[in-house]
mmCIF file of C-alpha atoms in Angstrom:
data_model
loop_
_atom_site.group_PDB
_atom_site.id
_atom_site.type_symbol
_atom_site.label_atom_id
_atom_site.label_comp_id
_atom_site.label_asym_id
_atom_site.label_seq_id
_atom_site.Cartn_x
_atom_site.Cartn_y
_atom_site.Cartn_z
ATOM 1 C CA UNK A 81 -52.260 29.427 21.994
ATOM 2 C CA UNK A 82 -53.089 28.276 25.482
ATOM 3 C CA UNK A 83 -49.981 28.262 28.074
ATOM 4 C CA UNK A 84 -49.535 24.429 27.796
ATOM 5 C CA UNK A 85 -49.061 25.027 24.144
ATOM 6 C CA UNK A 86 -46.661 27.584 24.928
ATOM 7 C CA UNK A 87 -44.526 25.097 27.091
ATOM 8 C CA UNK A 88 -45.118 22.107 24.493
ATOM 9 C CA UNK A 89 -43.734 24.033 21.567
ATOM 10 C CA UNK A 90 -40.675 25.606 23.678
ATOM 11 C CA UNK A 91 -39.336 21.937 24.861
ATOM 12 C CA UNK A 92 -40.176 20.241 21.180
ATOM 13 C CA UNK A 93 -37.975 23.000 19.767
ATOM 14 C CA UNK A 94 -35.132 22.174 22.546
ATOM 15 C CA UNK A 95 -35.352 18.610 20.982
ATOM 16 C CA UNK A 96 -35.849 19.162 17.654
ATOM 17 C CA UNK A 97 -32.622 21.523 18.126
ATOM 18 C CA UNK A 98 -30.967 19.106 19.938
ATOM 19 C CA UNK A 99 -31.752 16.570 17.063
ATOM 20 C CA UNK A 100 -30.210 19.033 14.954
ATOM 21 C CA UNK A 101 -27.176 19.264 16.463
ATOM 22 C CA UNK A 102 -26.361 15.750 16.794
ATOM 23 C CA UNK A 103 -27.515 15.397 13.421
ATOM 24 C CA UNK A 104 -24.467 17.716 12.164
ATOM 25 C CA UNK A 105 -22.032 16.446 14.822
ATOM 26 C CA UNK A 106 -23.002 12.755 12.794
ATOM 27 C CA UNK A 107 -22.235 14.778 9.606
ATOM 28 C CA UNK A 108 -19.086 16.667 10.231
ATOM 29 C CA UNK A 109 -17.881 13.362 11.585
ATOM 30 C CA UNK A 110 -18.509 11.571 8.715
ATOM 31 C CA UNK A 111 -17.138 14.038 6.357
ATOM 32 C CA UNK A 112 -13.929 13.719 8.436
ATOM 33 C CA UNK A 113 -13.412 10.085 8.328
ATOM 34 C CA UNK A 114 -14.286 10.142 4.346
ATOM 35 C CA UNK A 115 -11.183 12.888 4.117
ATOM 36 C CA UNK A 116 -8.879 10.854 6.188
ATOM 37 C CA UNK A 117 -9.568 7.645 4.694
ATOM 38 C CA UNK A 118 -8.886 9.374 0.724
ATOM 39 C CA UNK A 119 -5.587 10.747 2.655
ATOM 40 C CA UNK A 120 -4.494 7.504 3.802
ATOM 41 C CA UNK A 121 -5.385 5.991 0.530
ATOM 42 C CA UNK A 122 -3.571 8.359 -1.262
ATOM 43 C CA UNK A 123 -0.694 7.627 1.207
ATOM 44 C CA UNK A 124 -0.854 3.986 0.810
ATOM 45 C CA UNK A 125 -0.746 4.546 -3.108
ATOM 46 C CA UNK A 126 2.589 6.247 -2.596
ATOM 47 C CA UNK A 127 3.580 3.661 -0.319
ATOM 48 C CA UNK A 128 3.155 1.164 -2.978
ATOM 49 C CA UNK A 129 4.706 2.833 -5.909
ATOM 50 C CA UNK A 130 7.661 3.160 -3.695
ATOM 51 C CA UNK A 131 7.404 -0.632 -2.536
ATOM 52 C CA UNK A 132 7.290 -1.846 -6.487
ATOM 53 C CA UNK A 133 10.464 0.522 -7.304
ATOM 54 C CA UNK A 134 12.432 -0.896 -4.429
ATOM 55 C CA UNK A 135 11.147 -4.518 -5.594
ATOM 56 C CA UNK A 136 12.462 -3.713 -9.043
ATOM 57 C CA UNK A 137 16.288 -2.094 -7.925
ATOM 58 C CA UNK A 138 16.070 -5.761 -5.993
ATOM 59 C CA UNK A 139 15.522 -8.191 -8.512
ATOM 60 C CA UNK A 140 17.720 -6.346 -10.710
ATOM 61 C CA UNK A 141 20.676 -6.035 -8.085
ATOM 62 C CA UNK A 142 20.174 -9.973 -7.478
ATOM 63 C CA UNK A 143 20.141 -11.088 -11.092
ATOM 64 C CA UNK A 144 23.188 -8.739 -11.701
ATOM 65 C CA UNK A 145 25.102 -10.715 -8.486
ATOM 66 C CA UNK A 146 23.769 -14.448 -9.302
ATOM 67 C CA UNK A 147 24.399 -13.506 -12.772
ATOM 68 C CA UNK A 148 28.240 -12.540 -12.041
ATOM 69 C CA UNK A 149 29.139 -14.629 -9.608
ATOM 70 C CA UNK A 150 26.750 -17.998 -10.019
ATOM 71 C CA UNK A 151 26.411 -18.148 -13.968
ATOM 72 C CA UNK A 152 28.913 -21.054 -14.228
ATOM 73 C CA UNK A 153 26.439 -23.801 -12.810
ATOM 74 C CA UNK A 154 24.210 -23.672 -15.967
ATOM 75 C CA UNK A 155 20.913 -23.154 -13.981
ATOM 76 C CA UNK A 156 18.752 -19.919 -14.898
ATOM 77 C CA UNK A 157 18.227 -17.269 -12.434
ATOM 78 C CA UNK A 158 14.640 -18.539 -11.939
ATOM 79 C CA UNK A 159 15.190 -21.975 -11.121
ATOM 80 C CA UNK A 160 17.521 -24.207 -8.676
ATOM 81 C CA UNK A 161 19.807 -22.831 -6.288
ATOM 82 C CA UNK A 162 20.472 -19.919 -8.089
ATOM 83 C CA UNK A 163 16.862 -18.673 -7.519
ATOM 84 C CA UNK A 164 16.786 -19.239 -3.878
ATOM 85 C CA UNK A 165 20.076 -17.344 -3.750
ATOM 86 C CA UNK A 166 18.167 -14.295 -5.605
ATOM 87 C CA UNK A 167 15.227 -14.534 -3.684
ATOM 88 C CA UNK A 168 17.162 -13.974 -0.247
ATOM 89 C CA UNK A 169 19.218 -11.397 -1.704
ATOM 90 C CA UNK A 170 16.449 -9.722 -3.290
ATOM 91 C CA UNK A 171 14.249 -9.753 -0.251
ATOM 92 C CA UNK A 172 17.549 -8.645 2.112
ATOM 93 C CA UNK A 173 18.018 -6.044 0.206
ATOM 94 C CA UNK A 174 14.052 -4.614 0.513
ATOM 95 C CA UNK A 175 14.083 -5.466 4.093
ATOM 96 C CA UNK A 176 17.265 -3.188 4.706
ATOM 97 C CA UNK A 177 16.125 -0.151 1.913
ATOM 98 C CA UNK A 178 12.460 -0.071 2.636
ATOM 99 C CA UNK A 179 11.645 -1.798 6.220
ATOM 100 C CA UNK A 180 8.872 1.312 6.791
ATOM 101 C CA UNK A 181 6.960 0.309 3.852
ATOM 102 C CA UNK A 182 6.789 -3.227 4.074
ATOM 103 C CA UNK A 183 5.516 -2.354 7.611
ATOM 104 C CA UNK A 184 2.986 0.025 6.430
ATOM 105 C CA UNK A 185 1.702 -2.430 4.134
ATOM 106 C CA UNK A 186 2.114 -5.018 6.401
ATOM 107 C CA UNK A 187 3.524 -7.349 3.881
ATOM 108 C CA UNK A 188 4.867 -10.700 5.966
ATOM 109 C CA UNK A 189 8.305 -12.533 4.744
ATOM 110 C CA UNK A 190 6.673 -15.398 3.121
ATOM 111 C CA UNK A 191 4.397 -12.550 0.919
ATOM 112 C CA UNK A 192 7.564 -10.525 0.359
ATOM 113 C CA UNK A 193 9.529 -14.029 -1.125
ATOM 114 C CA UNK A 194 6.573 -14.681 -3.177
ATOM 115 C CA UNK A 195 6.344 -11.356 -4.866
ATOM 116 C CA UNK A 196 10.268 -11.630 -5.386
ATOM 117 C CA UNK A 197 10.329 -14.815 -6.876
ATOM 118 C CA UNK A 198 7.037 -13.679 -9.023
ATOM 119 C CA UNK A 199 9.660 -11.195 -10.322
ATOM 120 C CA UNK A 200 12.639 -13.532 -11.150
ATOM 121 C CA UNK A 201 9.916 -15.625 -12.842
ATOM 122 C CA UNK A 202 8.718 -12.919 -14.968
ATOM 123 C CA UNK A 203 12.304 -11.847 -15.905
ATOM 124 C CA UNK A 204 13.006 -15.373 -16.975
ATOM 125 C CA UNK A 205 10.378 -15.507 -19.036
ATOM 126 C CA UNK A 206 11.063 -12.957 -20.912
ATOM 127 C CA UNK A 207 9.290 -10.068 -19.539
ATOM 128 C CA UNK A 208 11.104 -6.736 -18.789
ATOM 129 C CA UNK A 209 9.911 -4.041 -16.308
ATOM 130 C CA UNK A 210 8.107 -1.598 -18.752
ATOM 131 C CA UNK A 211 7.710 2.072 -18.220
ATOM 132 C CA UNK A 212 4.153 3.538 -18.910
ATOM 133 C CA UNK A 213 4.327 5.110 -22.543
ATOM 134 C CA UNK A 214 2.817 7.622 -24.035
ATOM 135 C CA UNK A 215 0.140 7.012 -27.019
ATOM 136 C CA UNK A 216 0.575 10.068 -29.461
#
C-alpha cells in the first residue's frame, strides 16, 4: 500500500465508524420509543379499565336515584326526562370521581353523555354488566 492508500483507508474508516455510530444512536432510539410507547399503552389500558368501572358505579348510582325518587312518572330509566336526569347524574358523578382519566383519555362531555346514555340503554334493554367467567 502506497501512502495515499494509507490516508484513503484511515478517513473511510473515520466514516464508516461514524456511520456506525449514528447507525446505533438511530437504533437505541428506536428501541426507546418502542418501550415507551408499550408503557404508555399499558398505562392507557389501565386507564380504561378504571374509566369503564367508574362508568358502571355511575349508571348504577343514577338508576338507583331516578329509580327511588322519579319511578312515579311511569317513564323507564332510558327514556324521557328520567333519562336525561340519569345521564347528568351519571356523568356528574364521573366528572367528580375520575376527572384525571377522562383527561388522559381525552374523552369530551358530549362523548362522555353518549357512552352514559349507551349504558342506560343497555340496562333497559335488558343487559346486565357481566363479569368475565371462567370456562372449566
Amino acid at each position: 500500500m502506497t501512502g495515499i492508500d494509507d490516508l484513503l483507508v484511515a478517513r473511510l474508516g473515520g466514516v464508516v465508524a461514524e456511520l456506525a455510530g449514528a447507525g446505533v444512536m438511530v437504533a437505541g432510539a428506536w428501541a426507546l420509543g418502542r418501550i415507551a410507547g408499550w408503557a404508555g399503552v399499558a398505562r392507557d389500558d389501565r386507564v380504561r379499565a378504571y374509566l369503564e368501572a367508574a362508568l358502571e358505579r355511575a349508571v348504577d348510582r343514577a338508576l338507583g336515584h331516578v329509580s327511588a325518587g322519579g319511578g312515579s312518572t311511569g317513564e323507564g330509566p332510558a327514556g324521557g326526562a328520567l333519562a336525561g336526569e340519569a345521564v347528568s347524574m351519571a356523568t356528574a358523578y364521573l366528572r367528580e370521581t375520575v376527572p384525571q382519566a377522562l383527561k388522559t383519555l381525552s374523552i369530551a362531555p358530549d362523548t362522555l353523555d353518549r357512552m352514559v346514555e349507551a349504558r342506560l340503554a343497555a340496562r333497559a334493554a335488558g343487559a346486565k354488566p357481566q363479569k368475565p367467567s371462567v370456562q372449566p
